Structure formats: structure tokens, C-alpha cells
Amino acid sequence: LCLSALDALAKRQRFKNVGDIGAGAGILAMAAARCFRQARVLATDIDPVAVRVAGENGARNRLPRIRHVVSDGYRAPE
């Protein structure tokens, strides 16, 4: 459902910034980076392993502009 929502949004709106909070493997961050090519994408998770894996997945999919960071919930990453 989230991927469908991103697709629908991409057809009618552009974004400068996109956040994937609780990114896990980074699938939504990667989809957002593809849908909104001009946007800065931030993918965060509380699990450092998930952040590492999401970063590796982004690199494998040639999406280096996604910023992957460990973040404690909704607090701004440093």
C-alpha cells in the first residue's frame, strides 16, 4: 500500500525532502528516490544493522543520494 501511495503522489506532486522513518531494509526510501528524483531522501532506523543494510541496498540500486542514519525515534539525526 505504501508503494502504491508513493506512485500516486509522484503522478501529481513533487517533493524536495522525503523521510523514511523506521526504514528497515530501505525499500520505501529507494522507491521515493526513484519517484522523486530531485528530492533529498533521509532513511532512519533505531537499529544500526538495519541502517547498514539499507545503505548497502541503496548502493546496490545506484541510489547514493539517500542518507541513511541511526536515529532514536523522531529525534532529528545528527
PDB file of N, CA, C and O in Angstrom:
ATOM      1  N   LEU A   1       0.815  -1.197   0.000  1.00  0.00           N
ATOM      2  CA  LEU A   1       0.000   0.000   0.000  1.00  0.00           C
ATOM      3  C   LEU A   1       0.859   1.263   0.000  1.00  0.00           C
ATOM      4  O   LEU A   1       0.501   2.245  -0.640  1.00  0.00           O
ATOM      5  N   CYS A   2       1.958   1.227   0.726  1.00  0.00           N
ATOM      6  CA  CYS A   2       2.823   2.412   0.758  1.00  0.00           C
ATOM      7  C   CYS A   2       3.427   2.686  -0.616  1.00  0.00           C
ATOM      8  O   CYS A   2       3.518   3.846  -1.039  1.00  0.00           O
ATOM      9  N   LEU A   3       3.832   1.631  -1.323  1.00  0.00           N
ATOM     10  CA  LEU A   3       4.393   1.822  -2.658  1.00  0.00           C
ATOM     11  C   LEU A   3       3.346   2.378  -3.618  1.00  0.00           C
ATOM     12  O   LEU A   3       3.641   3.239  -4.449  1.00  0.00           O
ATOM     13  N   SER A   4       2.120   1.914  -3.497  1.00  0.00           N
ATOM     14  CA  SER A   4       1.027   2.441  -4.320  1.00  0.00           C
ATOM     15  C   SER A   4       0.787   3.912  -4.012  1.00  0.00           C
ATOM     16  O   SER A   4       0.548   4.720  -4.916  1.00  0.00           O
ATOM     17  N   ALA A   5       0.859   4.274  -2.732  1.00  0.00           N
ATOM     18  CA  ALA A   5       0.669   5.666  -2.338  1.00  0.00           C
ATOM     19  C   ALA A   5       1.784   6.551  -2.897  1.00  0.00           C
ATOM     20  O   ALA A   5       1.526   7.655  -3.386  1.00  0.00           O
ATOM     21  N   LEU A   6       3.025   6.074  -2.848  1.00  0.00           N
ATOM     22  CA  LEU A   6       4.138   6.837  -3.417  1.00  0.00           C
ATOM     23  C   LEU A   6       3.942   7.041  -4.910  1.00  0.00           C
ATOM     24  O   LEU A   6       4.165   8.131  -5.446  1.00  0.00           O
ATOM     25  N   ASP A   7       3.526   5.996  -5.600  1.00  0.00           N
ATOM     26  CA  ASP A   7       3.290   6.076  -7.033  1.00  0.00           C
ATOM     27  C   ASP A   7       2.206   7.112  -7.346  1.00  0.00           C
ATOM     28  O   ASP A   7       2.362   7.930  -8.253  1.00  0.00           O
ATOM     29  N   ALA A   8       1.120   7.088  -6.593  1.00  0.00           N
ATOM     30  CA  ALA A   8       0.034   8.040  -6.799  1.00  0.00           C
ATOM     31  C   ALA A   8       0.497   9.471  -6.525  1.00  0.00           C
ATOM     32  O   ALA A   8       0.168  10.399  -7.278  1.00  0.00           O
ATOM     33  N   LEU A   9       1.259   9.667  -5.464  1.00  0.00           N
ATOM     34  CA  LEU A   9       1.779  11.003  -5.153  1.00  0.00           C
ATOM     35  C   LEU A   9       2.703  11.513  -6.245  1.00  0.00           C
ATOM     36  O   LEU A   9       2.670  12.688  -6.605  1.00  0.00           O
ATOM     37  N   ALA A  10       3.539  10.630  -6.765  1.00  0.00           N
ATOM     38  CA  ALA A  10       4.511  11.023  -7.790  1.00  0.00           C
ATOM     39  C   ALA A  10       3.830  11.512  -9.056  1.00  0.00           C
ATOM     40  O   ALA A  10       4.403  12.309  -9.810  1.00  0.00           O
ATOM     41  N   LYS A  11       2.615  11.056  -9.297  1.00  0.00           N
ATOM     42  CA  LYS A  11       1.879  11.461 -10.502  1.00  0.00           C
ATOM     43  C   LYS A  11       1.284  12.858 -10.379  1.00  0.00           C
ATOM     44  O   LYS A  11       0.928  13.453 -11.389  1.00  0.00           O
ATOM     45  N   ARG A  12       1.180  13.378  -9.146  1.00  0.00           N
ATOM     46  CA  ARG A  12       0.526  14.683  -9.011  1.00  0.00           C
ATOM     47  C   ARG A  12       1.293  15.701  -8.177  1.00  0.00           C
ATOM     48  O   ARG A  12       0.860  16.849  -8.063  1.00  0.00           O
ATOM     49  N   GLN A  13       2.416  15.320  -7.585  1.00  0.00           N
ATOM     50  CA  GLN A  13       3.121  16.257  -6.712  1.00  0.00           C
ATOM     51  C   GLN A  13       4.616  15.959  -6.709  1.00  0.00           C
ATOM     52  O   GLN A  13       5.031  14.820  -6.911  1.00  0.00           O
ATOM     53  N   ARG A  14       5.410  16.994  -6.456  1.00  0.00           N
ATOM     54  CA  ARG A  14       6.857  16.853  -6.315  1.00  0.00           C
ATOM     55  C   ARG A  14       7.249  17.249  -4.897  1.00  0.00           C
ATOM     56  O   ARG A  14       6.618  18.106  -4.293  1.00  0.00           O
ATOM     57  N   PHE A  15       8.302  16.620  -4.388  1.00  0.00           N
ATOM     58  CA  PHE A  15       8.789  16.921  -3.049  1.00  0.00           C
ATOM     59  C   PHE A  15      10.271  17.223  -3.098  1.00  0.00           C
ATOM     60  O   PHE A  15      11.005  16.656  -3.907  1.00  0.00           O
ATOM     61  N   LYS A  16      10.707  18.110  -2.196  1.00  0.00           N
ATOM     62  CA  LYS A  16      12.125  18.418  -2.069  1.00  0.00           C
ATOM     63  C   LYS A  16      12.796  17.517  -1.051  1.00  0.00           C
ATOM     64  O   LYS A  16      13.985  17.243  -1.138  1.00  0.00           O
ATOM     65  N   ASN A  17      12.035  17.075  -0.053  1.00  0.00           N
ATOM     66  CA  ASN A  17      12.557  16.238   1.024  1.00  0.00           C
ATOM     67  C   ASN A  17      11.589  15.105   1.310  1.00  0.00           C
ATOM     68  O   ASN A  17      10.378  15.322   1.345  1.00  0.00           O
ATOM     69  N   VAL A  18      12.133  13.919   1.516  1.00  0.00           N
ATOM     70  CA  VAL A  18      11.325  12.746   1.846  1.00  0.00           C
ATOM     71  C   VAL A  18      11.997  12.023   2.997  1.00  0.00           C
ATOM     72  O   VAL A  18      13.216  11.858   3.005  1.00  0.00           O
ATOM     73  N   GLY A  19      11.213  11.587   3.983  1.00  0.00           N
ATOM     74  CA  GLY A  19      11.755  10.841   5.110  1.00  0.00           C
ATOM     75  C   GLY A  19      11.128   9.461   5.200  1.00  0.00           C
ATOM     76  O   GLY A  19       9.919   9.312   5.075  1.00  0.00           O
ATOM     77  N   ASP A  20      11.974   8.468   5.378  1.00  0.00           N
ATOM     78  CA  ASP A  20      11.524   7.096   5.627  1.00  0.00           C
ATOM     79  C   ASP A  20      11.932   6.789   7.065  1.00  0.00           C
ATOM     80  O   ASP A  20      13.085   6.482   7.343  1.00  0.00           O
ATOM     81  N   ILE A  21      10.987   6.926   7.987  1.00  0.00           N
ATOM     82  CA  ILE A  21      11.262   6.741   9.407  1.00  0.00           C
ATOM     83  C   ILE A  21      10.955   5.290   9.767  1.00  0.00           C
ATOM     84  O   ILE A  21       9.839   4.829   9.565  1.00  0.00           O
ATOM     85  N   GLY A  22      11.939   4.600  10.291  1.00  0.00           N
ATOM     86  CA  GLY A  22      11.799   3.160  10.507  1.00  0.00           C
ATOM     87  C   GLY A  22      12.045   2.444   9.191  1.00  0.00           C
ATOM     88  O   GLY A  22      11.248   1.640   8.731  1.00  0.00           O
ATOM     89  N   ALA A  23      13.168   2.770   8.567  1.00  0.00           N
ATOM     90  CA  ALA A  23      13.435   2.374   7.186  1.00  0.00           C
ATOM     91  C   ALA A  23      13.620   0.874   6.976  1.00  0.00           C
ATOM     92  O   ALA A  23      13.396   0.386   5.874  1.00  0.00           O
ATOM     93  N   GLY A  24      14.041   0.159   8.005  1.00  0.00           N
ATOM     94  CA  GLY A  24      14.262  -1.279   7.798  1.00  0.00           C
ATOM     95  C   GLY A  24      15.261  -1.513   6.682  1.00  0.00           C
ATOM     96  O   GLY A  24      16.385  -1.045   6.734  1.00  0.00           O
ATOM     97  N   ALA A  25      14.856  -2.218   5.640  1.00  0.00           N
ATOM     98  CA  ALA A  25      15.740  -2.525   4.510  1.00  0.00           C
ATOM     99  C   ALA A  25      15.872  -1.372   3.532  1.00  0.00           C
ATOM    100  O   ALA A  25      16.670  -1.432   2.603  1.00  0.00           O
ATOM    101  N   GLY A  26      15.094  -0.308   3.715  1.00  0.00           N
ATOM    102  CA  GLY A  26      15.201   0.875   2.872  1.00  0.00           C
ATOM    103  C   GLY A  26      14.365   0.844   1.607  1.00  0.00           C
ATOM    104  O   GLY A  26      14.556   1.668   0.718  1.00  0.00           O
ATOM    105  N   ILE A  27      13.424  -0.070   1.515  1.00  0.00           N
ATOM    106  CA  ILE A  27      12.630  -0.213   0.293  1.00  0.00           C
ATOM    107  C   ILE A  27      11.846   1.057  -0.021  1.00  0.00           C
ATOM    108  O   ILE A  27      11.839   1.525  -1.168  1.00  0.00           O
ATOM    109  N   LEU A  28      11.189   1.640   0.965  1.00  0.00           N
ATOM    110  CA  LEU A  28      10.417   2.854   0.709  1.00  0.00           C
ATOM    111  C   LEU A  28      11.317   4.041   0.378  1.00  0.00           C
ATOM    112  O   LEU A  28      10.976   4.869  -0.467  1.00  0.00           O
ATOM    113  N   ALA A  29      12.470   4.116   1.021  1.00  0.00           N
ATOM    114  CA  ALA A  29      13.415   5.191   0.704  1.00  0.00           C
ATOM    115  C   ALA A  29      13.894   5.067  -0.736  1.00  0.00           C
ATOM    116  O   ALA A  29      13.994   6.074  -1.457  1.00  0.00           O
ATOM    117  N   MET A  30      14.175   3.848  -1.172  1.00  0.00           N
ATOM    118  CA  MET A  30      14.611   3.644  -2.558  1.00  0.00           C
ATOM    119  C   MET A  30      13.496   3.986  -3.536  1.00  0.00           C
ATOM    120  O   MET A  30      13.737   4.621  -4.567  1.00  0.00           O
ATOM    121  N   ALA A  31      12.283   3.583  -3.226  1.00  0.00           N
ATOM    122  CA  ALA A  31      11.148   3.906  -4.095  1.00  0.00           C
ATOM    123  C   ALA A  31      10.945   5.411  -4.175  1.00  0.00           C
ATOM    124  O   ALA A  31      10.712   5.957  -5.258  1.00  0.00           O
ATOM    125  N   ALA A  32      11.049   6.089  -3.035  1.00  0.00           N
ATOM    126  CA  ALA A  32      10.895   7.546  -3.022  1.00  0.00           C
ATOM    127  C   ALA A  32      11.989   8.215  -3.849  1.00  0.00           C
ATOM    128  O   ALA A  32      11.727   9.174  -4.572  1.00  0.00           O
ATOM    129  N   ALA A  33      13.217   7.702  -3.743  1.00  0.00           N
ATOM    130  CA  ALA A  33      14.323   8.271  -4.517  1.00  0.00           C
ATOM    131  C   ALA A  33      14.080   8.112  -6.011  1.00  0.00           C
ATOM    132  O   ALA A  33      14.451   8.976  -6.807  1.00  0.00           O
ATOM    133  N   ARG A  34      13.447   7.033  -6.402  1.00  0.00           N
ATOM    134  CA  ARG A  34      13.114   6.818  -7.821  1.00  0.00           C
ATOM    135  C   ARG A  34      11.926   7.688  -8.252  1.00  0.00           C
ATOM    136  O   ARG A  34      11.927   8.236  -9.345  1.00  0.00           O
ATOM    137  N   CYS A  35      10.919   7.799  -7.408  1.00  0.00           N
ATOM    138  CA  CYS A  35       9.718   8.575  -7.750  1.00  0.00           C
ATOM    139  C   CYS A  35       9.974  10.073  -7.759  1.00  0.00           C
ATOM    140  O   CYS A  35       9.435  10.792  -8.592  1.00  0.00           O
ATOM    141  N   PHE A  36      10.779  10.533  -6.807  1.00  0.00           N
ATOM    142  CA  PHE A  36      11.039  11.964  -6.643  1.00  0.00           C
ATOM    143  C   PHE A  36      12.534  12.210  -6.839  1.00  0.00           C
ATOM    144  O   PHE A  36      13.276  12.393  -5.886  1.00  0.00           O
ATOM    145  N   ARG A  37      12.958  12.204  -8.062  1.00  0.00           N
ATOM    146  CA  ARG A  37      14.390  12.219  -8.395  1.00  0.00           C
ATOM    147  C   ARG A  37      15.136  13.458  -7.903  1.00  0.00           C
ATOM    148  O   ARG A  37      16.340  13.411  -7.726  1.00  0.00           O
ATOM    149  N   GLN A  38      14.436  14.555  -7.693  1.00  0.00           N
ATOM    150  CA  GLN A  38      15.089  15.772  -7.218  1.00  0.00           C
ATOM    151  C   GLN A  38      15.093  15.887  -5.699  1.00  0.00           C
ATOM    152  O   GLN A  38      15.714  16.787  -5.141  1.00  0.00           O
ATOM    153  N   ALA A  39      14.409  14.980  -5.021  1.00  0.00           N
ATOM    154  CA  ALA A  39      14.262  15.076  -3.561  1.00  0.00           C
ATOM    155  C   ALA A  39      15.492  14.549  -2.834  1.00  0.00           C
ATOM    156  O   ALA A  39      16.169  13.637  -3.301  1.00  0.00           O
ATOM    157  N   ARG A  40      15.728  15.142  -1.673  1.00  0.00           N
ATOM    158  CA  ARG A  40      16.696  14.580  -0.732  1.00  0.00           C
ATOM    159  C   ARG A  40      15.935  13.560   0.098  1.00  0.00           C
ATOM    160  O   ARG A  40      14.859  13.850   0.618  1.00  0.00           O
ATOM    161  N   VAL A  41      16.485  12.363   0.214  1.00  0.00           N
ATOM    162  CA  VAL A  41      15.800  11.285   0.932  1.00  0.00           C
ATOM    163  C   VAL A  41      16.611  10.919   2.167  1.00  0.00           C
ATOM    164  O   VAL A  41      17.814  10.666   2.084  1.00  0.00           O
ATOM    165  N   LEU A  42      15.937  10.898   3.304  1.00  0.00           N
ATOM    166  CA  LEU A  42      16.544  10.516   4.571  1.00  0.00           C
ATOM    167  C   LEU A  42      15.869   9.240   5.056  1.00  0.00           C
ATOM    168  O   LEU A  42      14.649   9.188   5.185  1.00  0.00           O
ATOM    169  N   ALA A  43      16.669   8.206   5.291  1.00  0.00           N
ATOM    170  CA  ALA A  43      16.154   6.933   5.801  1.00  0.00           C
ATOM    171  C   ALA A  43      16.741   6.704   7.190  1.00  0.00           C
ATOM    172  O   ALA A  43      17.964   6.672   7.353  1.00  0.00           O
ATOM    173  N   THR A  44      15.874   6.568   8.184  1.00  0.00           N
ATOM    174  CA  THR A  44      16.352   6.381   9.554  1.00  0.00           C
ATOM    175  C   THR A  44      15.772   5.109  10.160  1.00  0.00           C
ATOM    176  O   THR A  44      14.707   4.640   9.765  1.00  0.00           O
ATOM    177  N   ASP A  45      16.498   4.580  11.118  1.00  0.00           N
ATOM    178  CA  ASP A  45      16.024   3.430  11.888  1.00  0.00           C
ATOM    179  C   ASP A  45      16.765   3.442  13.224  1.00  0.00           C
ATOM    180  O   ASP A  45      17.852   4.008  13.318  1.00  0.00           O
ATOM    181  N   ILE A  46      16.175   2.808  14.230  1.00  0.00           N
ATOM    182  CA  ILE A  46      16.846   2.723  15.533  1.00  0.00           C
ATOM    183  C   ILE A  46      17.856   1.585  15.561  1.00  0.00           C
ATOM    184  O   ILE A  46      18.686   1.521  16.458  1.00  0.00           O
ATOM    185  N   ASP A  47      17.810   0.702  14.580  1.00  0.00           N
ATOM    186  CA  ASP A  47      18.682  -0.476  14.524  1.00  0.00           C
ATOM    187  C   ASP A  47      19.856  -0.206  13.579  1.00  0.00           C
ATOM    188  O   ASP A  47      19.668  -0.041  12.374  1.00  0.00           O
ATOM    189  N   PRO A  48      21.083  -0.169  14.112  1.00  0.00           N
ATOM    190  CA  PRO A  48      22.241   0.110  13.259  1.00  0.00           C
ATOM    191  C   PRO A  48      22.438  -0.924  12.150  1.00  0.00           C
ATOM    192  O   PRO A  48      22.917  -0.586  11.071  1.00  0.00           O
ATOM    193  N   VAL A  49      22.062  -2.165  12.395  1.00  0.00           N
ATOM    194  CA  VAL A  49      22.198  -3.190  11.360  1.00  0.00           C
ATOM    195  C   VAL A  49      21.237  -2.885  10.212  1.00  0.00           C
ATOM    196  O   VAL A  49      21.594  -2.991   9.031  1.00  0.00           O
ATOM    197  N   ALA A  50      20.008  -2.496  10.537  1.00  0.00           N
ATOM    198  CA  ALA A  50      19.039  -2.140   9.500  1.00  0.00           C
ATOM    199  C   ALA A  50      19.538  -0.955   8.682  1.00  0.00           C
ATOM    200  O   ALA A  50      19.393  -0.945   7.453  1.00  0.00           O
ATOM    201  N   VAL A  51      20.134   0.025   9.327  1.00  0.00           N
ATOM    202  CA  VAL A  51      20.655   1.196   8.625  1.00  0.00           C
ATOM    203  C   VAL A  51      21.787   0.784   7.688  1.00  0.00           C
ATOM    204  O   VAL A  51      21.838   1.226   6.530  1.00  0.00           O
ATOM    205  N   ARG A  52      22.662  -0.090   8.153  1.00  0.00           N
ATOM    206  CA  ARG A  52      23.759  -0.574   7.300  1.00  0.00           C
ATOM    207  C   ARG A  52      23.212  -1.318   6.087  1.00  0.00           C
ATOM    208  O   ARG A  52      23.619  -1.077   4.947  1.00  0.00           O
ATOM    209  N   VAL A  53      22.256  -2.217   6.316  1.00  0.00           N
ATOM    210  CA  VAL A  53      21.663  -2.996   5.223  1.00  0.00           C
ATOM    211  C   VAL A  53      20.944  -2.074   4.242  1.00  0.00           C
ATOM    212  O   VAL A  53      21.070  -2.235   3.024  1.00  0.00           O
ATOM    213  N   ALA A  54      20.204  -1.097   4.753  1.00  0.00           N
ATOM    214  CA  ALA A  54      19.507  -0.150   3.878  1.00  0.00           C
ATOM    215  C   ALA A  54      20.510   0.620   3.021  1.00  0.00           C
ATOM    216  O   ALA A  54      20.279   0.835   1.825  1.00  0.00           O
ATOM    217  N   GLY A  55      21.630   1.014   3.614  1.00  0.00           N
ATOM    218  CA  GLY A  55      22.671   1.712   2.856  1.00  0.00           C
ATOM    219  C   GLY A  55      23.263   0.833   1.765  1.00  0.00           C
ATOM    220  O   GLY A  55      23.497   1.286   0.639  1.00  0.00           O
ATOM    221  N   GLU A  56      23.492  -0.437   2.096  1.00  0.00           N
ATOM    222  CA  GLU A  56      24.009  -1.383   1.095  1.00  0.00           C
ATOM    223  C   GLU A  56      22.989  -1.581  -0.028  1.00  0.00           C
ATOM    224  O   GLU A  56      23.364  -1.630  -1.211  1.00  0.00           O
ATOM    225  N   ASN A  57      21.712  -1.685   0.326  1.00  0.00           N
ATOM    226  CA  ASN A  57      20.669  -1.853  -0.687  1.00  0.00           C
ATOM    227  C   ASN A  57      20.582  -0.625  -1.599  1.00  0.00           C
ATOM    228  O   ASN A  57      20.436  -0.758  -2.813  1.00  0.00           O
ATOM    229  N   GLY A  58      20.690   0.552  -1.000  1.00  0.00           N
ATOM    230  CA  GLY A  58      20.688   1.776  -1.803  1.00  0.00           C
ATOM    231  C   GLY A  58      21.869   1.832  -2.760  1.00  0.00           C
ATOM    232  O   GLY A  58      21.716   2.204  -3.932  1.00  0.00           O
ATOM    233  N   ALA A  59      23.037   1.451  -2.283  1.00  0.00           N
ATOM    234  CA  ALA A  59      24.234   1.446  -3.136  1.00  0.00           C
ATOM    235  C   ALA A  59      24.089   0.430  -4.268  1.00  0.00           C
ATOM    236  O   ALA A  59      24.439   0.719  -5.417  1.00  0.00           O
ATOM    237  N   ARG A  60      23.576  -0.745  -3.952  1.00  0.00           N
ATOM    238  CA  ARG A  60      23.374  -1.773  -4.992  1.00  0.00           C
ATOM    239  C   ARG A  60      22.401  -1.315  -6.068  1.00  0.00           C
ATOM    240  O   ARG A  60      22.472  -1.751  -7.207  1.00  0.00           O
ATOM    241  N   ASN A  61      21.463  -0.466  -5.678  1.00  0.00           N
ATOM    242  CA  ASN A  61      20.471   0.042  -6.621  1.00  0.00           C
ATOM    243  C   ASN A  61      20.854   1.392  -7.201  1.00  0.00           C
ATOM    244  O   ASN A  61      20.023   2.085  -7.786  1.00  0.00           O
ATOM    245  N   ARG A  62      22.108   1.766  -7.005  1.00  0.00           N
ATOM    246  CA  ARG A  62      22.669   3.012  -7.542  1.00  0.00           C
ATOM    247  C   ARG A  62      21.878   4.244  -7.104  1.00  0.00           C
ATOM    248  O   ARG A  62      21.521   5.098  -7.906  1.00  0.00           O
ATOM    249  N   LEU A  63      21.607   4.290  -5.808  1.00  0.00           N
ATOM    250  CA  LEU A  63      20.899   5.426  -5.219  1.00  0.00           C
ATOM    251  C   LEU A  63      21.720   6.018  -4.078  1.00  0.00           C
ATOM    252  O   LEU A  63      21.319   6.007  -2.922  1.00  0.00           O
ATOM    253  N   PRO A  64      22.899   6.551  -4.399  1.00  0.00           N
ATOM    254  CA  PRO A  64      23.796   7.041  -3.350  1.00  0.00           C
ATOM    255  C   PRO A  64      23.314   8.299  -2.652  1.00  0.00           C
ATOM    256  O   PRO A  64      23.827   8.653  -1.604  1.00  0.00           O
ATOM    257  N   ARG A  65      22.326   8.998  -3.189  1.00  0.00           N
ATOM    258  CA  ARG A  65      21.894  10.251  -2.564  1.00  0.00           C
ATOM    259  C   ARG A  65      20.954  10.052  -1.385  1.00  0.00           C
ATOM    260  O   ARG A  65      20.573  11.008  -0.735  1.00  0.00           O
ATOM    261  N   ILE A  66      20.593   8.810  -1.071  1.00  0.00           N
ATOM    262  CA  ILE A  66      19.798   8.547   0.122  1.00  0.00           C
ATOM    263  C   ILE A  66      20.741   8.604   1.321  1.00  0.00           C
ATOM    264  O   ILE A  66      21.786   7.962   1.330  1.00  0.00           O
ATOM    265  N   ARG A  67      20.371   9.375   2.313  1.00  0.00           N
ATOM    266  CA  ARG A  67      21.170   9.457   3.546  1.00  0.00           C
ATOM    267  C   ARG A  67      20.575   8.467   4.546  1.00  0.00           C
ATOM    268  O   ARG A  67      19.396   8.545   4.891  1.00  0.00           O
ATOM    269  N   HIS A  68      21.395   7.527   5.010  1.00  0.00           N
ATOM    270  CA  HIS A  68      20.964   6.502   5.954  1.00  0.00           C
ATOM    271  C   HIS A  68      21.597   6.786   7.318  1.00  0.00           C
ATOM    272  O   HIS A  68      22.823   6.887   7.404  1.00  0.00           O
ATOM    273  N   VAL A  69      20.767   6.919   8.345  1.00  0.00           N
ATOM    274  CA  VAL A  69      21.300   7.231   9.668  1.00  0.00           C
ATOM    275  C   VAL A  69      20.538   6.486  10.762  1.00  0.00           C
ATOM    276  O   VAL A  69      19.358   6.175  10.615  1.00  0.00           O
ATOM    277  N   VAL A  70      21.256   6.217  11.833  1.00  0.00           N
ATOM    278  CA  VAL A  70      20.640   5.670  13.040  1.00  0.00           C
ATOM    279  C   VAL A  70      20.032   6.848  13.785  1.00  0.00           C
ATOM    280  O   VAL A  70      20.683   7.866  13.983  1.00  0.00           O
ATOM    281  N   SER A  71      18.771   6.718  14.153  1.00  0.00           N
ATOM    282  CA  SER A  71      18.084   7.800  14.853  1.00  0.00           C
ATOM    283  C   SER A  71      17.185   7.219  15.916  1.00  0.00           C
ATOM    284  O   SER A  71      16.556   6.183  15.724  1.00  0.00           O
ATOM    285  N   ASP A  72      17.121   7.888  17.049  1.00  0.00           N
ATOM    286  CA  ASP A  72      16.316   7.440  18.167  1.00  0.00           C
ATOM    287  C   ASP A  72      14.890   7.955  17.985  1.00  0.00           C
ATOM    288  O   ASP A  72      14.545   9.035  18.453  1.00  0.00           O
ATOM    289  N   GLY A  73      14.076   7.205  17.286  1.00  0.00           N
ATOM    290  CA  GLY A  73      12.672   7.594  17.089  1.00  0.00           C
ATOM    291  C   GLY A  73      12.559   8.819  16.221  1.00  0.00           C
ATOM    292  O   GLY A  73      13.139   8.886  15.147  1.00  0.00           O
ATOM    293  N   TYR A  74      11.840   9.825  16.695  1.00  0.00           N
ATOM    294  CA  TYR A  74      11.578  11.015  15.912  1.00  0.00           C
ATOM    295  C   TYR A  74      12.548  12.153  16.162  1.00  0.00           C
ATOM    296  O   TYR A  74      12.422  13.225  15.600  1.00  0.00           O
ATOM    297  N   ARG A  75      13.535  11.915  17.005  1.00  0.00           N
ATOM    298  CA  ARG A  75      14.538  12.957  17.223  1.00  0.00           C
ATOM    299  C   ARG A  75      15.356  13.152  15.963  1.00  0.00           C
ATOM    300  O   ARG A  75      15.662  12.191  15.267  1.00  0.00           O
ATOM    301  N   ALA A  76      15.714  14.377  15.681  1.00  0.00           N
ATOM    302  CA  ALA A  76      16.490  14.678  14.472  1.00  0.00           C
ATOM    303  C   ALA A  76      17.847  13.985  14.526  1.00  0.00           C
ATOM    304  O   ALA A  76      18.538  14.027  15.548  1.00  0.00           O
ATOM    305  N   PRO A  77      18.233  13.333  13.434  1.00  0.00           N
ATOM    306  CA  PRO A  77      19.568  12.701  13.406  1.00  0.00           C
ATOM    307  C   PRO A  77      20.643  13.761  13.391  1.00  0.00           C
ATOM    308  O   PRO A  77      20.442  14.869  12.901  1.00  0.00           O
ATOM    309  N   GLU A  78      21.784  13.406  13.919  1.00  0.00           N
ATOM    310  CA  GLU A  78      22.904  14.358  13.975  1.00  0.00           C
ATOM    311  C   GLU A  78      23.760  14.231  12.747  1.00  0.00           C
ATOM    312  O   GLU A  78      23.844  13.278  12.097  1.00  0.00           O
TER     313      GLU A  78
END
